[in-house]
Amino acid sequence: MYKGLLLVCVTAVACMTLFVACNLTPRAKKKSFKPLAYNVADKMADSVLTLMTQEEKIAYVGGDRNFFIRPIPRLHLKEVYMADATQGVHLRSKFRDVDLSKYQLEKSTAFPCPVLLASTWNKKLAYDYAQAVGEECRAGGVGILLGPGMNSYRQSQCGRNFEYFGEDPCLAAHMIENYVQGVQSTGTIATLKHFVANNTDYFRRKSNSIVDERSLHEIYLPAFKAGVDAGAKAVMTSYNLLNGEWCGESASVINDLLRKQLGYKWMVMTDWWSVSNGEKLAKSGQDLEMPYAVALKDAKQLIDSGKVKMDDIDRMAKSILRTYFAMKQNESIKDATLLQYFPDHERTALQTACEGIVLLKNEDNILPIKNSSQSILLTGDYVEQLAMGGGSAKVEGYNNKIMLDELKAQFGEQLAYVKSPTIDQIKAADIVLCNVGTSDSEGWDRPFALPSDQEQKALACVNNNPNTVVIVTSGSGIRMTDWSDKAKAILYAWYGGQTGNTALAEIISGKVNPSGKLPITIEKEFRDSPGYGYIPKGEALYSDWNNEAERQRSVYDVRYVEGVFTGYRWYESKNIDPLFPFGHGLSYTSFEYSDINVSTPTFSQADTVTVTFTLKNTGTIKGMEVAQLYIQDVECSVPRPVKELKGFEKVLLMPGLSTSVSIQLTKQDFSFWNLAIKSWTAEPGKFKIFIGASSTDIRLQSEIELQ
Ligand code: BGC
């Protein structure tokens, strides 16, 4: 749906985009891996399947040693190792007493977290980042990357938001399309996860997402669809139930939604320990039970009793084999020559951080700090240790750069670090850099509000020094309401990976001009959010894995009552002012938008339309702007959001220069999911087209009539 949907032509200046920003050079073009065609791989799968015994087939559809597709040496089928995940390769030498050291690379790059990657709004960078992750997989012999994660940001408390691509389906879809192509260009299998509507980690195996069909198609499926269309060769189902059925064993989720409606043809695996009903699973379209057979541990009896058909097991095994052959996993996966690219990967990680850190506020242009005589006090919890997301996505990294060292490198003696400054010390500094944040992780959700000691620290700084710059290190939105007004500047640094603090320090010193924009809305209070109320009444968040409690508790419902009105769609339709809107992010330069032109005033459903406008850097330094295109359906037979993102482009401009930016739209961009026909409909009538620097900073407007 999203592939090829947006064609952007910008002038040569803009096309050069981003390598200049962090003073990097473009990566050399590498030979791209070509998978085998479906029919070819299918034939190969068939020929091996006929040689497999019943026992081998049954064993094959259950994972092996926690992270493997099982080898069958007799048939020359190799083991295939899987590694987590989206922000780099999670190195494991052991898991539950299984020795995994054969796949232990010496190091793997800790890339900025995916929500930071989404904040770059840079599609090419998503490709480069993912290609680098794919190369590290190949360097270590990893056949399957258990990512990208792409669940939509429905509520700010979800412990895994850092692993995903924000709240908007169009932005996520474009980034995922490029991510999948980047990973798979190396021959590594990309796994789209977690399918589907997996938007909380609060007792994650017991949440039942109640989502209507239209919202699924308009909000929760587009990123998956983009991944499918980009050729992803694996999908992982989720822990939660969707409308009453466990996703990992649901025919309506896998066979109908994923395979029929999205057109997915390759291997599906369960999330780890997420299914229990072998009979349902075998009929659902699921292929591989991870980390080993639990639901199908008695497969033989289920077959003997007629509850499971051998044909179903054959179908499952064949799907795994087909994927295995298509991605040439029968050949040598390990490619040590790729180790040479590690410095390249580190540079890509740095560039991502440079482009994804978001400057939310910058009163009186306090940033960048140019004056070398000003005294700077640095304080915060993640100054001496890297802020990072936990759980399966965790990547330790190497050459990890801590905030203290990177800021010292920029500011030397000008900067003093005090872990717990006194009020007098805060008052005495010319500028305070105050870092606050959260440690987000899979396995639980965390409060929107900061931990109280951190909240107190932020308050102490802003209340005692008017020149406080708050640096937020978190994987999701946090509550800033009590101090954001008083902070002179706020930098949202996310989890920047091993080079994130270098980027941060270069942004603070002005070596890098920030260009990140929020891929989420940050609300003032959690009760403003569309996801508010998802925790059952009377229950409270917990803050560590709680497997036993999870096993014992019953299923609870999460009702997606907001329907398609998620993220900014919610705040705009309810007239709730967020603290910081979707798409917002400042630069050290300024941009002017002008001359919007829509290629035709009327648009027949078969055509495409091109929206063109001029973007000018009106400041004195080079910078990048993310121009965003939103559409509003002026009149429609169903309720639709005030506006929806349908295209964007990131453009680099030298000071004083302007460029023409074109974004192409198709019928799909005007469509909604029509329940009556179970498909997309673009209703004739007027549509408004907005071009903006954020969802609330609209600079240009035009109209088009759909016939
Ligand atoms: C996570 C998956 C991950 C798997 C293997 C599960 O707990 O939900 O995202 O890929 O573990 O580590």
XYZ file of C-alpha atoms and ligand atoms in Angstrom:
719
model
C 0.000 0.000 0.000
C 2.764 2.417 0.905
C 5.328 1.149 -1.513
C 5.902 3.514 -4.306
C 3.109 5.655 -2.990
C 5.176 8.663 -2.344
C 7.501 9.985 -4.933
C 9.543 12.899 -3.888
C 11.641 14.963 -6.167
C 13.751 17.587 -4.638
C 16.515 19.556 -6.188
C 20.095 18.472 -6.165
C 20.846 20.426 -3.047
C 18.152 18.672 -1.126
C 18.931 15.256 -2.524
C 22.398 15.420 -1.073
C 20.649 15.521 2.234
C 22.011 14.289 5.323
C 25.543 13.155 5.164
C 26.678 16.686 5.513
C 24.998 17.228 8.833
C 27.286 15.080 10.909
C 30.119 15.691 8.497
C 29.922 12.149 7.245
C 30.486 10.682 3.847
C 27.895 8.520 2.088
C 28.292 4.768 2.350
C 29.542 2.985 -0.699
C 26.790 1.109 -2.500
C 26.957 -2.577 -1.660
C 25.824 -5.579 -3.607
C 22.292 -6.344 -2.570
C 21.222 -9.878 -1.686
C 18.558 -11.316 -3.990
C 16.184 -13.861 -2.500
C 14.898 -16.751 -4.582
C 11.443 -16.363 -6.087
C 8.537 -17.930 -4.234
C 7.993 -20.671 -6.823
C 11.632 -21.697 -6.886
C 11.846 -21.821 -3.088
C 8.519 -23.639 -2.963
C 9.808 -26.406 -5.223
C 12.922 -26.799 -3.113
C 10.778 -26.970 0.016
C 8.601 -29.615 -1.579
C 11.491 -31.804 -2.513
C 12.880 -31.766 1.037
C 9.491 -32.199 2.659
C 8.933 -35.468 0.819
C 12.163 -36.790 2.355
C 11.230 -35.870 5.923
C 9.793 -38.414 8.303
C 6.667 -37.606 10.287
C 8.803 -37.232 13.433
C 11.165 -34.840 11.688
C 8.313 -32.684 10.445
C 6.742 -32.514 13.893
C 10.063 -31.600 15.468
C 10.763 -29.037 12.761
C 7.733 -26.870 13.565
C 8.926 -26.339 17.140
C 11.955 -24.148 17.838
C 15.204 -25.615 19.035
C 17.483 -24.512 21.899
C 15.480 -21.292 22.434
C 16.733 -19.416 19.377
C 17.096 -21.874 16.524
C 15.301 -23.402 13.633
C 16.243 -27.026 14.102
C 18.983 -28.569 11.938
C 18.397 -31.903 10.224
C 21.898 -33.018 9.211
C 20.574 -36.110 7.432
C 18.868 -33.806 4.932
C 21.601 -31.154 4.989
C 19.246 -28.689 6.649
C 21.298 -26.272 8.714
C 20.383 -24.752 12.031
C 19.300 -21.113 11.737
C 20.118 -18.797 14.623
C 17.840 -15.879 15.530
C 18.946 -12.760 17.374
C 17.100 -9.786 18.809
C 16.423 -7.138 17.476
C 15.574 -3.719 16.063
C 18.297 -1.455 17.547
C 21.225 -3.768 16.869
C 22.259 -7.346 17.555
C 21.634 -8.543 21.092
C 24.639 -10.716 21.848
C 23.987 -13.792 23.951
C 26.512 -16.355 25.005
C 23.984 -18.309 27.006
C 20.229 -18.442 27.436
C 18.555 -20.747 29.924
C 21.736 -22.812 30.099
C 21.960 -23.234 26.352
C 25.387 -22.404 24.975
C 25.005 -19.816 22.219
C 28.639 -18.757 22.152
C 29.148 -19.946 18.588
C 27.079 -16.937 17.526
C 28.670 -14.510 19.949
C 30.276 -11.732 17.966
C 33.040 -9.912 19.729
C 30.902 -6.784 19.678
C 27.769 -5.344 18.170
C 26.852 -1.723 17.639
C 24.307 -0.196 20.014
C 22.265 1.902 17.607
C 19.891 4.612 18.786
C 16.529 3.137 19.708
C 13.933 2.803 16.936
C 11.716 5.627 18.214
C 14.759 7.882 17.810
C 15.245 6.497 14.302
C 11.611 7.410 13.609
C 12.357 10.915 14.932
C 14.835 11.395 12.087
C 12.010 11.062 9.537
C 14.806 10.013 7.199
C 13.877 7.018 5.076
C 17.330 6.559 3.591
C 18.820 6.527 7.062
C 16.360 3.808 8.114
C 17.740 1.737 5.245
C 21.391 2.382 6.144
C 20.808 1.705 9.836
C 19.050 -1.569 9.088
C 21.628 -2.591 6.514
C 24.299 -2.111 9.167
C 22.318 -4.259 11.634
C 21.896 -6.887 8.916
C 25.638 -6.880 8.234
C 26.391 -7.438 11.901
C 23.996 -10.382 11.834
C 25.855 -11.873 8.892
C 29.200 -11.203 10.532
C 28.050 -13.304 13.472
C 26.240 -15.991 11.499
C 22.787 -14.813 12.579
C 20.208 -15.886 9.992
C 17.139 -14.172 11.401
C 16.875 -10.759 13.024
C 13.919 -10.741 15.425
C 12.952 -7.254 14.354
C 11.863 -4.675 13.352
C 9.313 -4.107 16.086
C 6.543 -1.854 14.818
C 3.643 -1.722 17.204
C 1.932 1.595 17.235
C 2.450 4.067 20.075
C -1.033 4.040 21.602
C -0.094 5.200 25.072
C 3.024 6.672 26.582
C 3.408 4.149 29.414
C 4.107 1.118 27.205
C 7.496 -0.229 28.235
C 8.368 -1.117 24.649
C 7.615 2.171 22.896
C 11.357 2.712 22.499
C 11.471 -0.395 20.274
C 8.831 0.926 17.886
C 8.308 3.744 15.373
C 5.863 6.133 17.006
C 2.173 6.865 16.681
C 1.597 7.521 13.010
C 0.962 4.743 10.467
C 2.307 6.710 7.501
C 5.600 7.624 9.181
C 6.044 4.113 10.600
C 5.201 2.492 7.262
C 7.807 4.481 5.357
C 10.483 3.803 7.935
C 9.626 0.100 8.123
C 9.616 -0.309 4.348
C 13.185 0.992 4.286
C 14.239 -0.893 7.388
C 13.114 -4.225 5.951
C 14.824 -3.570 2.632
C 18.007 -2.554 4.434
C 18.199 -5.657 6.625
C 17.283 -8.048 3.866
C 19.693 -6.457 1.383
C 22.325 -8.294 3.431
C 20.558 -11.661 3.250
C 19.428 -11.491 6.867
C 15.761 -12.301 7.416
C 13.728 -9.429 8.908
C 10.925 -10.330 11.324
C 7.933 -8.005 11.553
C 6.736 -8.036 15.142
C 4.508 -8.230 17.139
C 1.442 -9.066 15.066
C -0.871 -7.419 16.141
C -2.323 -4.708 18.450
C 0.394 -5.329 21.025
C 0.402 -1.918 22.646
C 1.003 -2.543 26.334
C 3.434 -4.644 28.331
C 1.263 -4.604 31.450
C 0.750 -8.359 32.075
C 1.456 -8.681 28.402
C 0.402 -12.303 28.067
C -3.001 -11.504 29.520
C -4.120 -8.388 27.674
C -7.017 -8.713 25.272
C -6.930 -5.873 22.754
C -10.463 -5.087 21.670
C -9.996 -3.287 18.378
C -12.493 -2.613 15.622
C -11.761 -3.596 12.052
C -11.442 -0.054 10.698
C -8.887 0.964 13.331
C -6.883 -2.166 12.668
C -6.619 -1.328 8.993
C -6.060 2.405 9.319
C -3.811 2.503 12.389
C -2.358 -0.840 13.471
C -1.761 -2.659 10.176
C -0.136 -0.160 7.772
C 3.386 -0.597 9.162
C 3.036 -4.379 8.865
C 1.624 -4.020 5.368
C 4.605 -1.872 4.395
C 6.940 -4.541 5.781
C 5.103 -7.283 3.912
C 5.240 -5.315 0.662
C 8.932 -4.637 1.214
C 9.439 -8.404 1.161
C 9.883 -9.271 4.839
C 10.420 -13.005 5.171
C 9.269 -13.508 8.770
C 6.496 -12.306 11.054
C 6.251 -12.827 14.812
C 2.813 -12.935 16.360
C 2.174 -11.156 19.649
C 1.531 -12.186 23.252
C -1.842 -10.483 23.539
C -5.262 -11.612 22.452
C -7.034 -9.738 19.685
C -10.786 -9.563 20.175
C -10.738 -12.632 22.379
C -8.252 -14.880 20.589
C -4.556 -15.353 21.295
C -2.822 -13.898 18.261
C -0.299 -16.735 17.977
C -2.976 -19.367 17.460
C -5.732 -17.353 15.814
C -6.811 -18.168 12.256
C -8.531 -14.814 11.964
C -5.305 -13.036 12.871
C -2.837 -15.129 10.870
C -4.768 -16.708 8.012
C -7.257 -13.924 7.428
C -5.598 -10.670 8.414
C -1.950 -11.394 7.761
C -1.988 -13.888 4.948
C -5.200 -13.088 3.047
C -5.685 -9.379 3.619
C -2.051 -8.254 3.782
C -0.888 -10.840 1.251
C 1.947 -12.273 3.365
C 3.406 -15.570 2.064
C 6.341 -16.514 4.251
C 7.190 -17.872 7.704
C 5.229 -16.932 10.819
C 6.588 -17.656 14.300
C 5.078 -17.261 17.739
C 6.465 -14.941 20.355
C 8.329 -16.823 23.073
C 5.992 -18.960 25.197
C 2.819 -17.350 23.913
C 0.587 -20.207 22.775
C -1.016 -23.222 24.412
C -3.608 -24.741 22.113
C -1.938 -27.031 19.572
C -5.145 -27.831 17.770
C -5.975 -24.194 17.110
C -2.384 -23.305 16.344
C -2.027 -25.949 13.637
C -5.066 -24.568 11.809
C -4.263 -20.892 12.285
C -1.608 -20.351 9.643
C 1.127 -20.296 12.304
C 4.342 -22.100 11.273
C 6.903 -22.166 14.031
C 6.374 -22.389 17.758
C 9.082 -20.562 19.702
C 11.189 -21.100 21.654
C 10.169 -24.796 21.422
C 7.019 -26.855 21.182
C 4.678 -26.237 24.088
C 1.260 -26.124 22.434
C 2.400 -28.860 20.068
C 4.481 -30.854 22.515
C 1.992 -33.713 22.209
C 1.598 -33.283 18.480
C 1.803 -37.017 17.857
C -1.200 -37.722 20.107
C -3.111 -34.795 18.601
C -2.501 -36.277 15.159
C -3.381 -39.807 16.249
C -6.635 -38.562 17.764
C -7.483 -36.683 14.567
C -7.452 -33.269 16.262
C -4.491 -32.106 14.223
C -4.007 -33.227 10.640
C -0.634 -34.230 9.292
C -1.417 -31.919 6.368
C -1.351 -28.999 8.788
C 2.067 -29.997 10.084
C 3.236 -30.418 6.488
C 2.021 -26.920 5.646
C 3.856 -25.469 8.646
C 7.111 -27.279 7.917
C 6.903 -26.347 4.260
C 6.450 -22.678 5.042
C 9.592 -22.701 7.193
C 11.514 -24.558 4.489
C 10.298 -22.232 1.756
C 11.542 -19.216 3.693
C 14.801 -20.990 4.529
C 15.525 -21.682 0.863
C 14.293 -18.326 -0.440
C 16.754 -16.560 1.873
C 19.522 -19.073 1.056
C 19.957 -20.136 4.637
C 21.279 -23.430 3.260
C 24.377 -21.529 2.130
C 26.992 -20.050 4.407
C 25.483 -17.276 6.509
C 28.564 -16.227 8.402
C 30.570 -13.610 6.571
C 33.521 -12.388 8.605
C 34.538 -9.902 5.902
C 31.668 -7.730 7.100
C 33.563 -7.055 10.310
C 35.429 -4.392 8.339
C 32.261 -2.293 8.296
C 32.012 -1.776 12.045
C 33.439 1.767 11.891
C 30.892 2.497 9.186
C 28.118 1.197 11.409
C 29.239 3.374 14.258
C 29.095 6.388 11.959
C 25.587 5.479 10.849
C 24.598 5.178 14.511
C 26.056 8.638 15.147
C 24.317 10.149 12.172
C 21.016 8.690 13.339
C 21.453 10.223 16.783
C 22.422 13.575 15.236
C 19.213 13.591 13.232
C 16.847 12.037 15.759
C 17.444 14.035 18.942
C 14.572 16.500 19.167
C 14.927 20.101 20.307
C 11.515 20.724 21.847
C 12.074 24.195 23.185
C 14.821 26.810 22.883
C 13.863 30.133 24.429
C 16.156 33.076 23.739
C 18.267 30.717 21.643
C 20.041 29.522 24.756
C 21.274 26.655 22.600
C 23.760 26.201 21.124
C 26.106 27.260 23.900
C 28.684 29.362 22.117
C 30.000 31.519 24.891
C 33.111 29.926 26.348
C 33.109 32.061 29.445
C 29.777 30.754 30.732
C 29.958 28.228 33.537
C 27.941 25.069 32.910
C 26.696 22.771 35.650
C 25.846 19.250 34.532
C 23.725 16.954 36.666
C 21.507 13.921 36.164
C 21.062 10.185 36.535
C 22.270 9.146 33.095
C 25.384 11.281 32.942
C 27.856 8.564 33.888
C 25.941 5.597 32.514
C 24.305 5.128 29.152
C 20.528 5.445 29.200
C 19.156 2.477 27.291
C 16.132 0.280 26.842
C 16.042 -3.148 28.452
C 14.736 -6.626 27.694
C 15.332 -8.637 24.560
C 16.038 -5.442 22.593
C 18.973 -4.479 24.767
C 22.279 -4.057 22.977
C 25.323 -3.381 25.155
C 27.422 -1.768 22.443
C 31.141 -0.984 22.502
C 33.063 2.307 22.653
C 30.072 3.500 24.675
C 30.265 7.242 25.044
C 28.878 8.635 28.271
C 27.306 12.076 28.509
C 29.892 13.402 30.915
C 32.860 12.606 28.664
C 31.199 13.877 25.515
C 30.163 17.165 27.061
C 33.602 17.560 28.625
C 35.111 17.035 25.187
C 33.042 19.963 23.894
C 33.267 22.297 26.880
C 36.351 21.302 28.891
C 36.852 23.253 32.106
C 33.782 25.328 31.381
C 31.663 22.395 32.485
C 31.436 20.926 35.985
C 29.574 17.755 36.829
C 27.866 17.505 40.191
C 25.815 14.414 40.884
C 23.615 15.997 43.546
C 24.108 19.743 43.393
C 23.058 22.037 46.212
C 20.644 24.848 45.502
C 23.543 27.276 45.762
C 25.499 25.383 43.131
C 22.481 25.392 40.823
C 22.031 29.119 41.341
C 25.679 29.891 40.802
C 25.967 28.325 37.335
C 25.433 30.404 34.199
C 23.730 27.432 32.568
C 22.454 24.167 34.054
C 22.274 21.019 31.963
C 19.848 18.823 33.845
C 19.348 15.270 32.674
C 16.263 13.277 33.645
C 14.904 10.061 32.225
C 13.464 6.610 32.591
C 14.721 3.049 32.151
C 12.100 1.501 29.928
C 11.897 -2.199 29.252
C 9.915 -5.021 27.852
C 7.956 -6.927 30.487
C 6.206 -4.022 32.191
C 4.839 -0.555 31.574
C 6.197 2.435 33.436
C 4.414 5.544 34.734
C 4.099 8.594 32.494
C 5.365 10.651 35.450
C 9.091 10.639 36.118
C 10.403 8.798 39.179
C 9.953 11.314 42.008
C 13.675 11.902 42.660
C 14.109 12.871 39.022
C 11.056 15.089 39.030
C 12.467 16.806 42.113
C 15.782 17.306 40.403
C 14.181 18.906 37.352
C 12.105 21.171 39.583
C 15.105 22.144 41.692
C 17.036 23.116 38.559
C 14.317 25.100 36.779
C 13.194 26.808 39.995
C 16.669 27.935 40.889
C 18.242 28.685 37.572
C 16.396 30.390 34.703
C 18.981 29.080 32.260
C 18.201 25.412 32.682
C 18.379 23.081 29.705
C 16.609 19.796 30.433
C 17.907 16.728 28.604
C 15.410 13.882 28.590
C 16.694 10.350 28.123
C 13.691 8.073 27.767
C 12.121 5.645 25.329
C 8.693 7.240 25.335
C 6.771 10.365 26.326
C 7.142 11.560 29.912
C 5.292 14.092 32.047
C 7.048 17.471 31.843
C 4.081 19.630 32.780
C 5.380 20.997 36.065
C 8.700 22.210 34.737
C 8.516 22.560 30.957
C 7.396 26.203 31.169
C 10.334 27.185 33.309
C 12.976 25.231 31.434
C 14.737 27.466 28.957
C 15.354 24.591 26.575
C 14.373 20.922 26.368
C 16.222 18.332 24.343
C 14.554 14.966 23.887
C 17.531 12.646 23.508
C 15.715 9.273 23.717
C 18.141 6.329 24.083
C 20.923 7.307 21.744
C 22.976 4.123 21.691
C 26.747 4.054 21.925
C 27.306 7.346 20.103
C 24.147 9.144 21.213
C 25.949 11.342 23.697
C 28.426 12.481 21.061
C 25.503 13.685 18.986
C 23.916 15.304 22.019
C 27.075 17.174 22.937
C 27.556 18.308 19.340
C 24.003 19.610 19.249
C 24.508 21.481 22.529
C 27.742 23.024 21.268
C 26.285 23.815 17.851
C 28.523 21.544 15.764
C 25.354 19.791 14.696
C 22.100 21.560 13.945
C 19.218 19.496 15.365
C 16.635 18.194 12.894
C 14.643 15.528 14.757
C 10.871 15.811 14.991
C 8.565 14.007 17.398
C 7.042 10.802 16.021
C 4.653 10.933 18.980
C 2.454 13.450 20.744
C 3.543 14.266 24.297
C 0.509 14.949 26.425
C 0.298 17.225 29.437
C -1.306 14.621 31.653
C -1.683 10.919 31.051
C -5.456 11.227 31.505
C -5.483 13.315 28.279
C -4.234 10.343 26.294
C -6.412 8.073 24.120
C -4.948 5.062 25.933
C -5.793 6.318 29.412
C -7.738 3.783 31.475
C -6.179 0.667 29.940
C -5.113 -0.631 33.345
C -8.065 -2.337 35.035
C -9.570 -0.230 37.822
C -7.914 -0.719 41.180
C -4.732 -2.190 39.693
C -1.325 -0.543 39.576
C 1.771 -0.722 37.418
C 4.615 -2.942 38.577
C 8.243 -2.415 37.726
C 9.936 -5.699 37.024
C 9.210 -8.994 35.277
C 6.441 -10.668 37.202
C 5.990 -13.978 35.447
C 4.319 -15.779 38.317
C 1.751 -13.040 38.867
C 1.189 -12.982 35.127
C 0.563 -16.728 35.012
C -1.933 -16.465 37.826
C -3.970 -13.519 36.707
C -6.894 -13.692 34.337
C -7.216 -12.061 30.956
C -8.147 -8.390 31.028
C -9.643 -6.279 28.252
C -8.021 -3.240 26.707
C -10.754 -1.455 24.798
C -9.497 0.723 21.970
C -12.497 3.013 22.359
C -10.782 5.862 20.566
C -10.994 3.882 17.313
C -8.963 5.546 14.580
C -8.473 8.644 16.746
C -5.051 7.771 18.105
C -2.131 10.130 18.720
C -2.625 13.604 17.214
C -5.853 12.367 15.611
C -7.203 12.110 19.182
C -5.909 15.409 20.549
C -7.124 17.337 17.519
C -10.591 15.806 17.455
C -11.048 16.311 21.213
C -9.527 19.792 21.231
C -6.999 18.790 23.849
C -3.770 20.758 23.705
C -0.802 18.454 24.100
C 2.398 19.707 25.664
C 4.321 19.016 22.464
C 2.554 18.048 19.253
C 3.331 15.283 16.802
C 5.890 16.328 14.199
C 7.335 19.114 16.335
C 11.059 19.782 16.551
C 13.175 22.942 16.361
C 16.293 23.836 14.445
C 19.000 26.453 14.971
C 17.977 27.909 11.637
C 14.556 28.885 10.281
C 12.597 27.751 7.255
C 10.051 29.484 5.131
C 7.393 27.622 3.158
C 5.797 29.188 0.071
C 4.153 28.659 -3.314
C 2.063 25.578 -2.788
C 0.877 24.098 -6.020
C -1.401 21.128 -6.518
C -0.949 19.636 -9.968
C -4.665 19.462 -10.651
C -7.654 21.026 -8.885
C -9.742 17.952 -9.576
C -8.473 14.462 -9.252
C -10.044 11.369 -10.713
C -9.636 8.253 -8.617
C -7.252 6.641 -11.067
C -4.749 9.502 -11.189
C -1.977 10.664 -8.977
C -1.583 14.223 -7.835
C 1.617 16.088 -7.140
C 1.835 18.692 -4.414
C 4.765 21.056 -4.854
C 6.008 23.849 -2.629
C 9.119 25.874 -1.991
C 11.195 25.553 1.124
C 13.801 28.150 2.010
C 16.443 28.241 4.719
C 16.040 31.802 5.982
C 18.647 31.553 8.728
C 22.388 31.811 8.725
C 23.459 28.194 9.088
C 22.726 25.035 7.149
C 19.975 22.867 8.469
C 17.468 20.169 7.717
C 13.721 20.499 7.772
C 11.110 17.751 7.796
C 8.246 19.060 5.691
C 5.010 17.242 6.445
C 1.925 16.810 4.274
C -1.440 16.232 5.935
C -4.842 15.640 4.331
C -8.297 16.488 5.611
C -11.449 14.952 4.210
C -13.785 17.939 4.353
C -16.982 15.925 4.266
C -17.265 12.198 4.691
C -19.884 9.571 5.482
C -17.801 8.278 8.392
C -16.037 10.236 11.143
C -12.467 10.987 10.092
C -9.575 12.682 11.856
C -9.126 16.441 11.473
C -6.081 15.607 9.401
C -3.720 12.731 8.714
C -0.103 12.573 7.661
C 0.236 11.287 4.100
C 3.746 12.239 3.119
C 6.913 13.919 4.342
C 10.385 14.740 3.203
C 13.557 15.673 4.990
C 15.519 18.325 3.175
C 18.967 19.804 3.759
C 19.378 23.452 2.855
C 22.319 25.780 2.988
C 21.603 29.228 4.452
C 19.706 31.483 2.073
C 18.964 28.678 -0.368
C 15.586 27.385 -1.363
C 14.381 24.284 -3.095
C 11.243 22.909 -4.581
C 9.781 19.857 -2.832
C 7.225 17.598 -4.482
C 5.132 14.933 -2.826
C 2.924 12.641 -4.842
C -0.413 11.360 -3.600
C -2.570 8.527 -4.856
C -6.136 7.477 -4.248
C -5.007 5.416 -1.268
C -4.021 8.587 0.548
C -7.577 9.860 0.428
C -9.120 6.569 1.515
C -10.599 5.153 4.685
C -11.342 1.509 5.503
C -14.933 0.951 4.469
C -16.630 -1.647 6.660
C -19.447 -2.172 4.185
C -17.135 -3.460 1.459
C -14.222 -4.523 3.691
C -11.851 -2.489 1.600
C -10.541 1.034 1.054
C -12.796 3.812 -0.220
C -11.918 7.319 -1.347
C -15.156 9.270 -1.275
C -15.597 11.973 -3.899
C -15.597 15.524 -2.620
C -13.287 18.212 -1.292
C -10.049 17.483 0.528
C -7.779 20.016 2.150
C -4.039 19.622 1.815
C -1.811 21.062 4.507
C 1.943 21.463 4.460
C 3.501 22.030 7.850
C 6.562 22.010 10.022
C 4.564 19.970 12.564
C 0.991 18.761 12.979
C 0.099 22.090 14.591
C 2.423 24.389 12.663
C 0.717 24.443 9.275
C 2.378 26.822 6.847
C 0.554 26.219 3.562
C -2.867 25.078 2.549
C -4.626 24.067 -0.645
C -7.618 22.100 -1.794
C -8.440 19.376 -4.216
C -11.674 17.877 -5.441
C -11.827 14.118 -5.769
C -14.171 12.937 -8.487
C 9.885 -10.726 23.045
C 10.255 -10.771 21.583
C 11.650 -11.339 21.432
C 11.664 -12.732 22.046
C 13.004 -13.435 21.924
C 10.082 -12.067 23.721
O 9.948 -11.942 25.090
O 8.552 -10.307 23.185
O 10.194 -9.477 21.031
O 12.019 -11.374 20.091
O 11.358 -12.601 23.431
O 13.965 -12.832 22.700
